[in-house]
Short mmCIF file of C-alpha atoms and ligand atoms in Angstrom, two decimals:
data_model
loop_
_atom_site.label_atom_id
_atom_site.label_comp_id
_atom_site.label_asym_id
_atom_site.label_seq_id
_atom_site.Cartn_x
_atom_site.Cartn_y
_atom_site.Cartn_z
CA UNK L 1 -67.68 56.17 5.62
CA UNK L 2 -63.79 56.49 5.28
CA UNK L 3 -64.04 58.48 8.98
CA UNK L 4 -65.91 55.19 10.66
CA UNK L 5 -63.50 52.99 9.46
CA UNK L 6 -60.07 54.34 10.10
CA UNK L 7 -60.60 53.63 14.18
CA UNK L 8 -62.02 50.50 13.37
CA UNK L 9 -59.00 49.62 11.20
CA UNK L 10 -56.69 50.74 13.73
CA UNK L 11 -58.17 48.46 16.18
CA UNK L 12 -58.00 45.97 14.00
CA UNK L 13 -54.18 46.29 13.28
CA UNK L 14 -53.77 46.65 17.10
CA UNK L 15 -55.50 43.38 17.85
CA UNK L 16 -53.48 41.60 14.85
CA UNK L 17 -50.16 43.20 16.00
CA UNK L 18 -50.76 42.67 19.59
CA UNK L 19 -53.52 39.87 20.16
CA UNK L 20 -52.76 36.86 22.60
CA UNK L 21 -52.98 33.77 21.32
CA UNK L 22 -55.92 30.63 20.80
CA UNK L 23 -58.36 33.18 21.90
CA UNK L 24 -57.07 33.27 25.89
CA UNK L 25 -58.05 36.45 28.01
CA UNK L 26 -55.45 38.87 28.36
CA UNK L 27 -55.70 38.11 32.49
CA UNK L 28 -54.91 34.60 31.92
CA UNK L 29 -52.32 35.45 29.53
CA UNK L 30 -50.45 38.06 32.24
CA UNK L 31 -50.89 35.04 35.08
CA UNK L 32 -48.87 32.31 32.90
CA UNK L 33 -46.56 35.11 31.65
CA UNK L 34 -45.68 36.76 34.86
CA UNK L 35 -42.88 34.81 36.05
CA UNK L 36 -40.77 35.28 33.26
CA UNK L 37 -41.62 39.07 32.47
CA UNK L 38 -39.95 38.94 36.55
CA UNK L 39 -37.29 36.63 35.51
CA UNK L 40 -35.37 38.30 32.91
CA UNK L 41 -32.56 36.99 32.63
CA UNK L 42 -31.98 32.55 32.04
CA UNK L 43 -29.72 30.39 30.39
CA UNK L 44 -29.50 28.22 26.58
CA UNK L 45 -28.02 25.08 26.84
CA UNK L 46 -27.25 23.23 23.33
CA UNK L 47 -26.37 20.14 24.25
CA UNK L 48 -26.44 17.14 21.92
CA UNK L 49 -24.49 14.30 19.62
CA UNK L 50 -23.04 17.38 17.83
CA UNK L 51 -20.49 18.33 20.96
CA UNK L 52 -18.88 15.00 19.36
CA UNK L 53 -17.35 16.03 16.42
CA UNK L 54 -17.33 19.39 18.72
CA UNK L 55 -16.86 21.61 15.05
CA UNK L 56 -14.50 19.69 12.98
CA UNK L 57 -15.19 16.42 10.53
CA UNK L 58 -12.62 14.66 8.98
CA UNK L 59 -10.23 17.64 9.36
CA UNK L 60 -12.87 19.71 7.78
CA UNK L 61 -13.14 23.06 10.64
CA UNK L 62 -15.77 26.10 9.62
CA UNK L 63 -16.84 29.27 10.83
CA UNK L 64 -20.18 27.77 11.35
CA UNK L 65 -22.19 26.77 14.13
CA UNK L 66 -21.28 23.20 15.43
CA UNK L 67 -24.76 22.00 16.09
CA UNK L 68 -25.22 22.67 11.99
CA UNK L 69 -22.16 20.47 11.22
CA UNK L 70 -24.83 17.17 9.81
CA UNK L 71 -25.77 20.13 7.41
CA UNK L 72 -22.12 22.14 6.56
CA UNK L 73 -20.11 18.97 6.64
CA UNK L 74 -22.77 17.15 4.50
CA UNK L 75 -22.80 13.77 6.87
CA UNK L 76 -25.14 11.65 6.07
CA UNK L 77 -27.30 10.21 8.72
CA UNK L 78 -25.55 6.71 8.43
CA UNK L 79 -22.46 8.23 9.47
CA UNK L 80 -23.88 11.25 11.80
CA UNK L 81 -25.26 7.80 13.89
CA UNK L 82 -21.58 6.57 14.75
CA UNK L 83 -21.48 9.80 17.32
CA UNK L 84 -23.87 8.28 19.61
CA UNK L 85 -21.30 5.22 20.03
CA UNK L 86 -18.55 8.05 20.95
CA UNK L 87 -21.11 9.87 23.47
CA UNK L 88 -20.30 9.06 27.26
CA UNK L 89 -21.07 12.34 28.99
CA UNK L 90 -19.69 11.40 32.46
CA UNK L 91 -18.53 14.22 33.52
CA UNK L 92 -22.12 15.67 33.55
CA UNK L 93 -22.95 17.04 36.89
CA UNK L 94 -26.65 18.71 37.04
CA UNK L 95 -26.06 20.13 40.31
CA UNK L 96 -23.10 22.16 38.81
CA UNK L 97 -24.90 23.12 35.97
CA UNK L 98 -27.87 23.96 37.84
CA UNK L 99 -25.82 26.14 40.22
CA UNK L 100 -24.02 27.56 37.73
CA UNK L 101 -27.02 29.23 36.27
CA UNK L 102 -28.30 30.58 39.52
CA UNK L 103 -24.76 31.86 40.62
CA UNK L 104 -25.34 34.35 37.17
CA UNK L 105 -28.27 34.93 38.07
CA UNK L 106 -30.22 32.90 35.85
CA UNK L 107 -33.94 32.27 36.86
CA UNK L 108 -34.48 29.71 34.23
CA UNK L 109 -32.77 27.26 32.00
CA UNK L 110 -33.77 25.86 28.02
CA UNK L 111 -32.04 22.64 27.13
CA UNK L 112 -32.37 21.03 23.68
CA UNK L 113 -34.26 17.95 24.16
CA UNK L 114 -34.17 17.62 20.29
CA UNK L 115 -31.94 19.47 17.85
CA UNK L 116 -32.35 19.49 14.23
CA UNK L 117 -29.96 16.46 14.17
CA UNK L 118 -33.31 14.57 15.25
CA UNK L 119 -30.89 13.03 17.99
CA UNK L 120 -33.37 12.97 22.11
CA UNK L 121 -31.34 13.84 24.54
CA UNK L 122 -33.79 12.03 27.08
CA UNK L 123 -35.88 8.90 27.33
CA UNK L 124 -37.89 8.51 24.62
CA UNK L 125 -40.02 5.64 24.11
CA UNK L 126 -40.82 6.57 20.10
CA UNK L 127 -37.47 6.43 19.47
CA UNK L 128 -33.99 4.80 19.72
CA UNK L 129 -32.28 7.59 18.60
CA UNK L 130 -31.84 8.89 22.16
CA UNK L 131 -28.92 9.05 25.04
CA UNK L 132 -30.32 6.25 26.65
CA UNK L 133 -30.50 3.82 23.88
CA UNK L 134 -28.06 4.33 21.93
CA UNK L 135 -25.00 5.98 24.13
CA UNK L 136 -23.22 4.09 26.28
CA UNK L 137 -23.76 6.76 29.01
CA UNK L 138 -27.28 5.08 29.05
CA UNK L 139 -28.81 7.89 31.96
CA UNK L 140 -31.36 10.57 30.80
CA UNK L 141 -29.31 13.82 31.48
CA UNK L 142 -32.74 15.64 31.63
CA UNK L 143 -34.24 13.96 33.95
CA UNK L 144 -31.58 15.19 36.52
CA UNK L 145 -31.41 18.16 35.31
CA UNK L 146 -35.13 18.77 35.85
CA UNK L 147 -35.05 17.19 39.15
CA UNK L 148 -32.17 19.19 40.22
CA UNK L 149 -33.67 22.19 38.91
CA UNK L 150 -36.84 21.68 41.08
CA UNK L 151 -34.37 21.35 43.51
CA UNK L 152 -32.72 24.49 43.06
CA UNK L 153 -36.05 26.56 42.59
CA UNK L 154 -34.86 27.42 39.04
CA UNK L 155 -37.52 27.22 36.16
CA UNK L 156 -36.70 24.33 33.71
CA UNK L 157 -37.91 24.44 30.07
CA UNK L 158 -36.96 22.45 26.85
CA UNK L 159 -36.16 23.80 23.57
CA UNK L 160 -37.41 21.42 20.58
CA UNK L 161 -36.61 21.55 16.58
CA UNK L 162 -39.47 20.62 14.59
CA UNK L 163 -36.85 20.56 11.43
CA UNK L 164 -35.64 16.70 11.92
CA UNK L 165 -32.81 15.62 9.99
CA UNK L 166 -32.86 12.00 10.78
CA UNK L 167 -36.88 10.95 11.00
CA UNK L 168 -37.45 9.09 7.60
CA UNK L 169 -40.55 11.53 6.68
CA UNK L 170 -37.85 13.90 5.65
CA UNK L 171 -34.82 14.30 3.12
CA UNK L 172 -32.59 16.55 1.24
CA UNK L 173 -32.83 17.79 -2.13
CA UNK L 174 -30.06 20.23 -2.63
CA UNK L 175 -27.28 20.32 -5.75
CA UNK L 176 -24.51 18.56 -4.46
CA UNK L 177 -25.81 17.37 -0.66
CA UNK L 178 -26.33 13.65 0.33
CA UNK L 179 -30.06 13.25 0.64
CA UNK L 180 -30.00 12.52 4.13
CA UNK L 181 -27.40 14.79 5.39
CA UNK L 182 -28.42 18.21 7.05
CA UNK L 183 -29.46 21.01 5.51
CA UNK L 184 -31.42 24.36 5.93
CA UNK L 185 -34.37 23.68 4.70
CA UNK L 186 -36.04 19.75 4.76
CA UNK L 187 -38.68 18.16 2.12
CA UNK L 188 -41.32 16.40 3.70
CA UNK L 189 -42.10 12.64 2.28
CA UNK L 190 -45.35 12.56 0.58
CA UNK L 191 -47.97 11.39 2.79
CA UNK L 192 -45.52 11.47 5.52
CA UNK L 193 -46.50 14.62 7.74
CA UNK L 194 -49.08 13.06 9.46
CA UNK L 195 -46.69 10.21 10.68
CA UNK L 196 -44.03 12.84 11.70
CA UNK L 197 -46.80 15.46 13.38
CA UNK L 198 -47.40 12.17 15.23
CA UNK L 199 -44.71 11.52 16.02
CA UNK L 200 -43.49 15.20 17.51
CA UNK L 201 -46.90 15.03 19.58
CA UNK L 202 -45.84 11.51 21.13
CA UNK L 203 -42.50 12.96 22.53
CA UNK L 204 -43.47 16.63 23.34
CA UNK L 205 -46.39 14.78 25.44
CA UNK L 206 -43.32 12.61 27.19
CA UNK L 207 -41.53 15.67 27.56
CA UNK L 208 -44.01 17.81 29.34
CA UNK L 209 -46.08 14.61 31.53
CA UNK L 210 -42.36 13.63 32.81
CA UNK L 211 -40.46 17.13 32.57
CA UNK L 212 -42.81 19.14 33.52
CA UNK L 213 -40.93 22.15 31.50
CA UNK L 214 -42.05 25.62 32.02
CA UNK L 215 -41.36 26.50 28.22
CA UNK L 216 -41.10 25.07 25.06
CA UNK L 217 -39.11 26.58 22.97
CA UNK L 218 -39.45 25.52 19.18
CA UNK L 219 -37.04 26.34 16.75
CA UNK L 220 -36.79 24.81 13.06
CA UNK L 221 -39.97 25.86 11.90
CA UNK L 222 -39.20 27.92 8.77
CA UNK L 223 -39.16 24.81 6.97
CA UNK L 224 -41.54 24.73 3.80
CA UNK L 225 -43.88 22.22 4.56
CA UNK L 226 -44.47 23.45 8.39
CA UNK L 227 -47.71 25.74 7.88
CA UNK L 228 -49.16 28.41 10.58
CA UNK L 229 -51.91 26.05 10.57
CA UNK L 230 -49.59 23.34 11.57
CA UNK L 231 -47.99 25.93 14.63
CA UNK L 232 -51.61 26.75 15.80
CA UNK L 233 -52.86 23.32 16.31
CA UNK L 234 -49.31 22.03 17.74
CA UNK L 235 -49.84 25.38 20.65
CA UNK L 236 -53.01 24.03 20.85
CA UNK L 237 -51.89 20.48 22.06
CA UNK L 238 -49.09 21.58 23.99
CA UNK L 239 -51.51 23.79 25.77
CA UNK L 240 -54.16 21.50 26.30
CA UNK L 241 -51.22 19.21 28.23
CA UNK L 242 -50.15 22.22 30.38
CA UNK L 243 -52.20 24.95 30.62
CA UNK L 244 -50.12 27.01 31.99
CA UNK L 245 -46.59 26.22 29.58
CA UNK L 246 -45.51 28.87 27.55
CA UNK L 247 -45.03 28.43 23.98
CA UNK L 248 -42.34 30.73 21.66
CA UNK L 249 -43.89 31.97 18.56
CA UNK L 250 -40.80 30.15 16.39
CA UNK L 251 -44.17 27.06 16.74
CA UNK L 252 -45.97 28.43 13.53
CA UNK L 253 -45.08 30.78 10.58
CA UNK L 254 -44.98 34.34 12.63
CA UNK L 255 -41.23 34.70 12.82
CA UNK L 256 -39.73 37.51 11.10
CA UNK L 257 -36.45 36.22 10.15
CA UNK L 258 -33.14 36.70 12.89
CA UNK L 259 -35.31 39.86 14.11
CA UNK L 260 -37.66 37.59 15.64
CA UNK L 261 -40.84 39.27 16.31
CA UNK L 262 -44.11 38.37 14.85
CA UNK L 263 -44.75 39.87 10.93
CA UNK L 264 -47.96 41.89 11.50
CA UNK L 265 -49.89 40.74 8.49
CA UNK L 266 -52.38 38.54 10.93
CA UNK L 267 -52.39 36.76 14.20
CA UNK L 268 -49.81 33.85 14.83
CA UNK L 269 -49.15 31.33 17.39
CA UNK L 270 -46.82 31.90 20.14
CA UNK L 271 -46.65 33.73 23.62
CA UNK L 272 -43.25 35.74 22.64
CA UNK L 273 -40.79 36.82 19.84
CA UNK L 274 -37.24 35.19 19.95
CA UNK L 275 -34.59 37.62 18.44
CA UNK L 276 -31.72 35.58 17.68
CA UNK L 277 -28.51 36.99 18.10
CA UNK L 278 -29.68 40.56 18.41
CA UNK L 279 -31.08 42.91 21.27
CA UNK L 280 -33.73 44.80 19.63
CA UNK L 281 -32.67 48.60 18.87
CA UNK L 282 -35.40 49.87 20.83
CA UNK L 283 -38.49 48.64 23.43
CA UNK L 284 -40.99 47.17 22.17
CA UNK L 285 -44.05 48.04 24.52
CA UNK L 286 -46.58 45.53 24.76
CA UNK L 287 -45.02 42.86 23.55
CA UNK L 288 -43.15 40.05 25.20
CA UNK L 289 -39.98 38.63 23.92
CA UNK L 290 -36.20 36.71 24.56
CA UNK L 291 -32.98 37.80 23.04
CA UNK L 292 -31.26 34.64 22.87
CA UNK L 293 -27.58 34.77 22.22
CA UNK L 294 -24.07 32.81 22.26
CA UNK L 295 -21.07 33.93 24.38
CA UNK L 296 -18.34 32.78 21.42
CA UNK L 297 -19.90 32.31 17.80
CA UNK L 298 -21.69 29.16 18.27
CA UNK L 299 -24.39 27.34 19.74
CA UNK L 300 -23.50 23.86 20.25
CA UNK L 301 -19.40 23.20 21.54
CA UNK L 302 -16.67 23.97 18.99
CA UNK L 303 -13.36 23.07 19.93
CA UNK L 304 -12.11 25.91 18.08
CA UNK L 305 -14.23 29.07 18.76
CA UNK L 306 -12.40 31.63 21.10
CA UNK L 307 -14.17 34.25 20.25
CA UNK L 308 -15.48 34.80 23.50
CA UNK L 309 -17.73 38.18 24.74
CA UNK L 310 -16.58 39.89 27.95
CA UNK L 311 -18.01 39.50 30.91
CA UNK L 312 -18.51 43.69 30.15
CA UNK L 313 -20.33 42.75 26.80
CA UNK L 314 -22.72 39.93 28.57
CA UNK L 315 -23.79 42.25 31.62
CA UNK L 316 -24.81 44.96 29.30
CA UNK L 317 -26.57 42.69 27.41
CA UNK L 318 -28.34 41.55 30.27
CA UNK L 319 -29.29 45.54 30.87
CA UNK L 320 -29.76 46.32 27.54
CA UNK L 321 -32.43 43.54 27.12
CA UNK L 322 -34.44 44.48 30.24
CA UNK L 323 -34.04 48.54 29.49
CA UNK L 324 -36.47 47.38 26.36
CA UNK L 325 -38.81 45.13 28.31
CA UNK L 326 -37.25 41.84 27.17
CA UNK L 327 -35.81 38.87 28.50
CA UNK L 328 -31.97 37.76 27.78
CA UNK L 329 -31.34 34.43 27.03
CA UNK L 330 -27.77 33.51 27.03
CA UNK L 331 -26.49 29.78 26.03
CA UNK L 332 -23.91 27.80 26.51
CA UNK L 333 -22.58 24.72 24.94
CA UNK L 334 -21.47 21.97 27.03
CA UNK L 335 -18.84 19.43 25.57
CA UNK L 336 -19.43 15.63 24.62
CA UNK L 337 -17.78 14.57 28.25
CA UNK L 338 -21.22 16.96 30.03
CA UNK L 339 -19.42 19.69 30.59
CA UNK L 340 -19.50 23.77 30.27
CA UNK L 341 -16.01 25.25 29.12
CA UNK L 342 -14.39 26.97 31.33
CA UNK L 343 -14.17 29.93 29.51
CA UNK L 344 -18.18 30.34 29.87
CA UNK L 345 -17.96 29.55 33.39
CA UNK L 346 -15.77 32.25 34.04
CA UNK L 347 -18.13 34.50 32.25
CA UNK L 348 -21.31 33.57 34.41
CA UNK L 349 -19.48 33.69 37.66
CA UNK L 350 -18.21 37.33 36.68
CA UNK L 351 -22.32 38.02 35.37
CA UNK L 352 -23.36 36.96 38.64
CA UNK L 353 -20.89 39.09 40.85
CA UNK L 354 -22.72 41.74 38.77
CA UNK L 355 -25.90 40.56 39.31
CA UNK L 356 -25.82 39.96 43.11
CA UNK L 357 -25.27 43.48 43.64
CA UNK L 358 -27.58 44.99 41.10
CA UNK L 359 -30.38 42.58 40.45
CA UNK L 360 -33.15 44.74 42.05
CA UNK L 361 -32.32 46.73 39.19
CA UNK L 362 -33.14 43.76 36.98
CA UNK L 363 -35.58 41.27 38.06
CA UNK L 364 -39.48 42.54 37.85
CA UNK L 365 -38.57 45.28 35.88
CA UNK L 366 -39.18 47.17 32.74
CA UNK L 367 -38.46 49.52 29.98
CA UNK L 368 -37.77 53.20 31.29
CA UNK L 369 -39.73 55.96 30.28
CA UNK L 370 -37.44 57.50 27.60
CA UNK L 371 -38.17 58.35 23.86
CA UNK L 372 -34.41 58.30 23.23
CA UNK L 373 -31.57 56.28 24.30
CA UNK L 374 -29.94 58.01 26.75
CA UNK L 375 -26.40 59.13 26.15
CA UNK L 376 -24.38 57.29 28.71
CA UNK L 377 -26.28 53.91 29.33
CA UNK L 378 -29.96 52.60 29.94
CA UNK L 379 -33.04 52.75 32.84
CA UNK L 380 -34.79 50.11 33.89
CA UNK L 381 -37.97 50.99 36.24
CA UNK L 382 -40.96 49.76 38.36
CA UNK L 383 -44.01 52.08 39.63
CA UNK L 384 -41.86 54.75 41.91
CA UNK L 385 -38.91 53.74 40.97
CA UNK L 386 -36.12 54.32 38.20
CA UNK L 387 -32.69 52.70 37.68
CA UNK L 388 -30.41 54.76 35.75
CA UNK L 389 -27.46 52.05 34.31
CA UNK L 390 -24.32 54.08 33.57
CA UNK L 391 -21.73 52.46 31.07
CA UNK L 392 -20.31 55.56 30.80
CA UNK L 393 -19.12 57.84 33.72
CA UNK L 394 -19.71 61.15 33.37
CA UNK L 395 -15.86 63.03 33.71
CA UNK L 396 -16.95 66.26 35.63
CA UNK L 397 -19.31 64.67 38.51
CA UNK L 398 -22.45 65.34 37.34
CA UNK L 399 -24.84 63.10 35.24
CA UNK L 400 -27.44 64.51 33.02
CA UNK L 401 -30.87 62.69 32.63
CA UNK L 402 -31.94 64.93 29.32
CA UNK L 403 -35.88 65.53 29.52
CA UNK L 404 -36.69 63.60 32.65
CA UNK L 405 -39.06 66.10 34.96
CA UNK L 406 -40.63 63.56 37.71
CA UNK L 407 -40.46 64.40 41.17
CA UNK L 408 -37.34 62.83 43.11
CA UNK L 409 -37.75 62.09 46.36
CA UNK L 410 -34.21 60.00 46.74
CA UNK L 411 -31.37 59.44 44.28
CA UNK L 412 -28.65 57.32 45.57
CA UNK L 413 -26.11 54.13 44.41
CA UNK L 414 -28.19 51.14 44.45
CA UNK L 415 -24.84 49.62 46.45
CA UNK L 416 -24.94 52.65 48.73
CA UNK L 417 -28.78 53.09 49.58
CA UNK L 418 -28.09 55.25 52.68
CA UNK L 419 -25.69 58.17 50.70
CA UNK L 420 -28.13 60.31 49.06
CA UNK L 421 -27.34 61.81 46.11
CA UNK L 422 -28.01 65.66 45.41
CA UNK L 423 -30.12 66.20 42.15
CA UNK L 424 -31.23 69.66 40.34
CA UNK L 425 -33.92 70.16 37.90
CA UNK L 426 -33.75 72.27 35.35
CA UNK L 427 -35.34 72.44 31.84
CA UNK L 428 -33.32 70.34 30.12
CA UNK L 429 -33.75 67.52 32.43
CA UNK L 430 -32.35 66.09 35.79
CA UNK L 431 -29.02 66.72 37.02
CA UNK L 432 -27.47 64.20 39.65
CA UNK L 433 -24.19 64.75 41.66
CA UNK L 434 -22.52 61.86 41.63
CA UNK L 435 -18.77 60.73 42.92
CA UNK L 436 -15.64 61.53 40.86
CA UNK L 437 -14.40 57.74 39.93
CA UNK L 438 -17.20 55.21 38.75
CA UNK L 439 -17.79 53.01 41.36
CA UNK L 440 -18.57 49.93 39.61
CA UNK L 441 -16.58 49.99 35.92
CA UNK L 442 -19.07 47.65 34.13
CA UNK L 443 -22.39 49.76 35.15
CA UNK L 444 -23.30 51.33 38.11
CA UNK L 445 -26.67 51.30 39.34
CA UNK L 446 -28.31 54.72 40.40
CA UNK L 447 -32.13 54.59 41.52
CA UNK L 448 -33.97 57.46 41.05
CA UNK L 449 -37.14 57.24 43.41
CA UNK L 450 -40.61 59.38 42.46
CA UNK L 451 -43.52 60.71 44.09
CA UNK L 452 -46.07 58.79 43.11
O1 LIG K 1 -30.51 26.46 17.91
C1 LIG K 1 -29.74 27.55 17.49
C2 LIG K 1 -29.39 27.45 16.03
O2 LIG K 1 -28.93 26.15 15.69
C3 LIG K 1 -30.67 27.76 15.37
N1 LIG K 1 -31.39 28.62 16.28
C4 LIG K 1 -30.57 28.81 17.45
C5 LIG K 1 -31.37 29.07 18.67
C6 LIG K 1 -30.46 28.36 14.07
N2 LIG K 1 -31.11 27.96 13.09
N3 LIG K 1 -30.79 28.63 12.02
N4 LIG K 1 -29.91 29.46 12.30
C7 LIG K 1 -29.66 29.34 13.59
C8 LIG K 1 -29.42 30.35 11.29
C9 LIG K 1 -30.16 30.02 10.03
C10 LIG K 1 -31.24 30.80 9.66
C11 LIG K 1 -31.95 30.49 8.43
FE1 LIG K 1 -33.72 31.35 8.10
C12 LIG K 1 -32.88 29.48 8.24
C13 LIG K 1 -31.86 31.23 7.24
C14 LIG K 1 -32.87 30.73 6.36
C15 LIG K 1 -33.49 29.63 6.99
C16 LIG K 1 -35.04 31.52 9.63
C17 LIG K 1 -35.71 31.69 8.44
C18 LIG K 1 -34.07 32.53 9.75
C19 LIG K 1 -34.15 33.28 8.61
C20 LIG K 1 -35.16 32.79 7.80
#
């Protein structure tokens, strides 16, 4: 008995762990997927009433993220409304923004169409509470940003809180917090859900019949009364209005914590994990998911926060991320005039020197074939070929690939594809000569290619 049902358990745990979603095929599931398994690499953009106060309420400053200020700075939504007065985004140029993404190297682009501040940053015609109504800027940002993505040939996809801190169905009951300020965790109005589900179902279907996003991106759904049941039938609809839309699994109850992949225990909504501010430790194979991650310390502009990552930091990221199979999502937070600091700017101009250079190694590729992290940096790799990244450059000339045995055919630079490298095998591995000075000090590409 017990010998019968351990494989059936096993492929039982394997379906749960691994299963697609709403019962699609695992064929249709590659097609809608395949795009952004190639893309790797796109852009966050938290943009909303928040870049405003941009961190700091009456001379209150925090260490905490700015788009979370309704909640640290307990403002109550009468008050968090006088923003939208004080919002005139003219300085906001899609066409620089848009460029700006595909200059790094970006492939696609997330903007918050609705934060947890409840606050559209679009049209909407079930609320008032958007830039149109209610700014005097009076344009719909997103609608030139998705035109001008088209444009551009960059993907364009809209991130969405189901949280809402300023729809009446929901309040605050926390020791000392106003009722209708932010706050982690919302309580939903008896007999209300139904009015609010109705009400997130009226403006995702604006979002995706005039958008046309690629992704939504949910966020704000560890809130109590949000159930799995709730996140199935909300994929469902969004689904049903795009076929072909992805959908993060932050939609129903899946979500690990921070880690961001999907707690085993049964099947949840959702086409990939979303670590948040972490790059997994190692792959994950089988599984699709997004490191999403800040440059400085916060998501939405702070006037304050310096604490920028080098353009070093970022481009291993970027490596990192794909050497595990993932997808690196990295945001930026434009200010209330429409504009991305500088600061960031300079760091996605210096990403995309990188990445002009040593996409190939990037784009359509995957997790390398080794057990163990390898000493001096990652591998990416696609049927045939392997891309060895090297952070650090070996001193005496020679790199060391410890237990790799395929068959090379070539090894050279990915910059210099016509110098071939000399390589030995031996038992503990591959040995590559390679020059005396590193050749490019934030990671140098070397492709590896194998008899197939
Ligand atoms: O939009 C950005 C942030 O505003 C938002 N997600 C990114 C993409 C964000 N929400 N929360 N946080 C960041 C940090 C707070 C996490 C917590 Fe929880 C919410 C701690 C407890 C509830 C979710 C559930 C994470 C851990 C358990």
């Amino acid at each position: 008995m017990a010998r019968t049902l351990r494989p059936l358990a096993l492929i039982l745990v394997l379906l749960l762990t691994f299963g697609a979603t709403g019962g699609a095929q695992r064929t249709d599931r590659d097609q809608r997927m395949q795009w952004w398994r190639d893309a790797r690499f796109g852009m966050f953009i938290h943009w909303g009433l928040y870049a405003v106060p941009a961190g700091e309420y009456k001379g209150q400053r925090s260490k905490d993220i700015g788009e979370w200020i309704m909640s640290w700075a307990n403002i109550p939504r009468a008050e968090y409304v006088k923003f939208a007065p004080q919002f005139n985004p003219v300085k906001f140029d899609a066409a620089k923004i848009v460029s700006a993404a595909k200059n790094a190297g970006m492939k696609y682009l997330v903007i918050t169409s609705k934060h947890h501040d409840g606050f559209s940053m679009y049209d909407s015609k079930v609320s008032d509470y958007d830039i149109v109504d209610s700014t005097p800027y009076r344009k719909d940002p997103m609608r030139a940003l998705a035109d001008e993505s088209k444009r551009q040939g960059i993907k364009f996809a809209f991130y969405y809180s189901i949280m809402d801190w300023h729809h009446p169905s929901q309040y605050v009951k926390a020791e000392g917090k106003d009722e209708t300020a932010g706050h982690k965790n919302t309580e939903m109005r008896e007999g209300q859900k139904p009015v609010y589900v109705a009400y997130m179902k009226a403006q995702l279907k604006e979002l995706i019949t005039q958008y046309d996003p690629a992704v939504l991106w949910f966020d704000g759904e560890w809130v109590p009364w949000w159930t799995e049941e709730d996140g199935k039938d909300l994929y469902q609809y969004v689904r049903g209005l795009k076929p072909d839309i992805l959908i993060n699994n932050r939609v129903g109850k899946g979500r690990k914590g921070m880690e961001g992949m999907n707690k085993t225990d049964q099947e949840y909504a959702g086409d990939f994990g979303t670590p948040e501010q972490r790059i997994p430790a190692s792959g994950l194979s089988g599984v699709d998911w997004e490191s999403c991650m800040t440059m400085n310390d916060t998501w939405g502009f702070k006037s304050y926060d310096q604490n920028w990552k080098s353009v070093e930091t970022l481009v291993r990221n970027v490596i990192d991320t794909a050497s595990k199979g993932g997808n690196y999502l990295l945001n930026v937070g434009p200010t209330a005039e429409g504009e991305i600091p500088a600061e960031s700017l300079e760091r996605l101009a210096g990403i995309g020197t990188w990445m002009a250079k040593y996409g190939e190694s990037i784009y359509g590729k995957t997790a390398g074939p080794f057990k163990t992290q390898l000493p001096w940096g990652r591998a990416t790799s696609k049927t045939g070929k392997l891309y060895l990244h090297v952070f650090n450059w070996p001193a005496d000339g020679v790199l060391n690939v410890p237990g790799y045995s395929a068959n090379v055919e070539h090894a050279y630079l990915l910059a210099d594809p016509r110098t071939p490298l000399t390589t030995e095998a031996d038992a503990a591995g591959l040995r590559i000569r390679v020059p005396a000075a590193a050749p490019d000090p934030v990671a140098t590409v070397i492709v590896l290619e194998t008899k197939s």
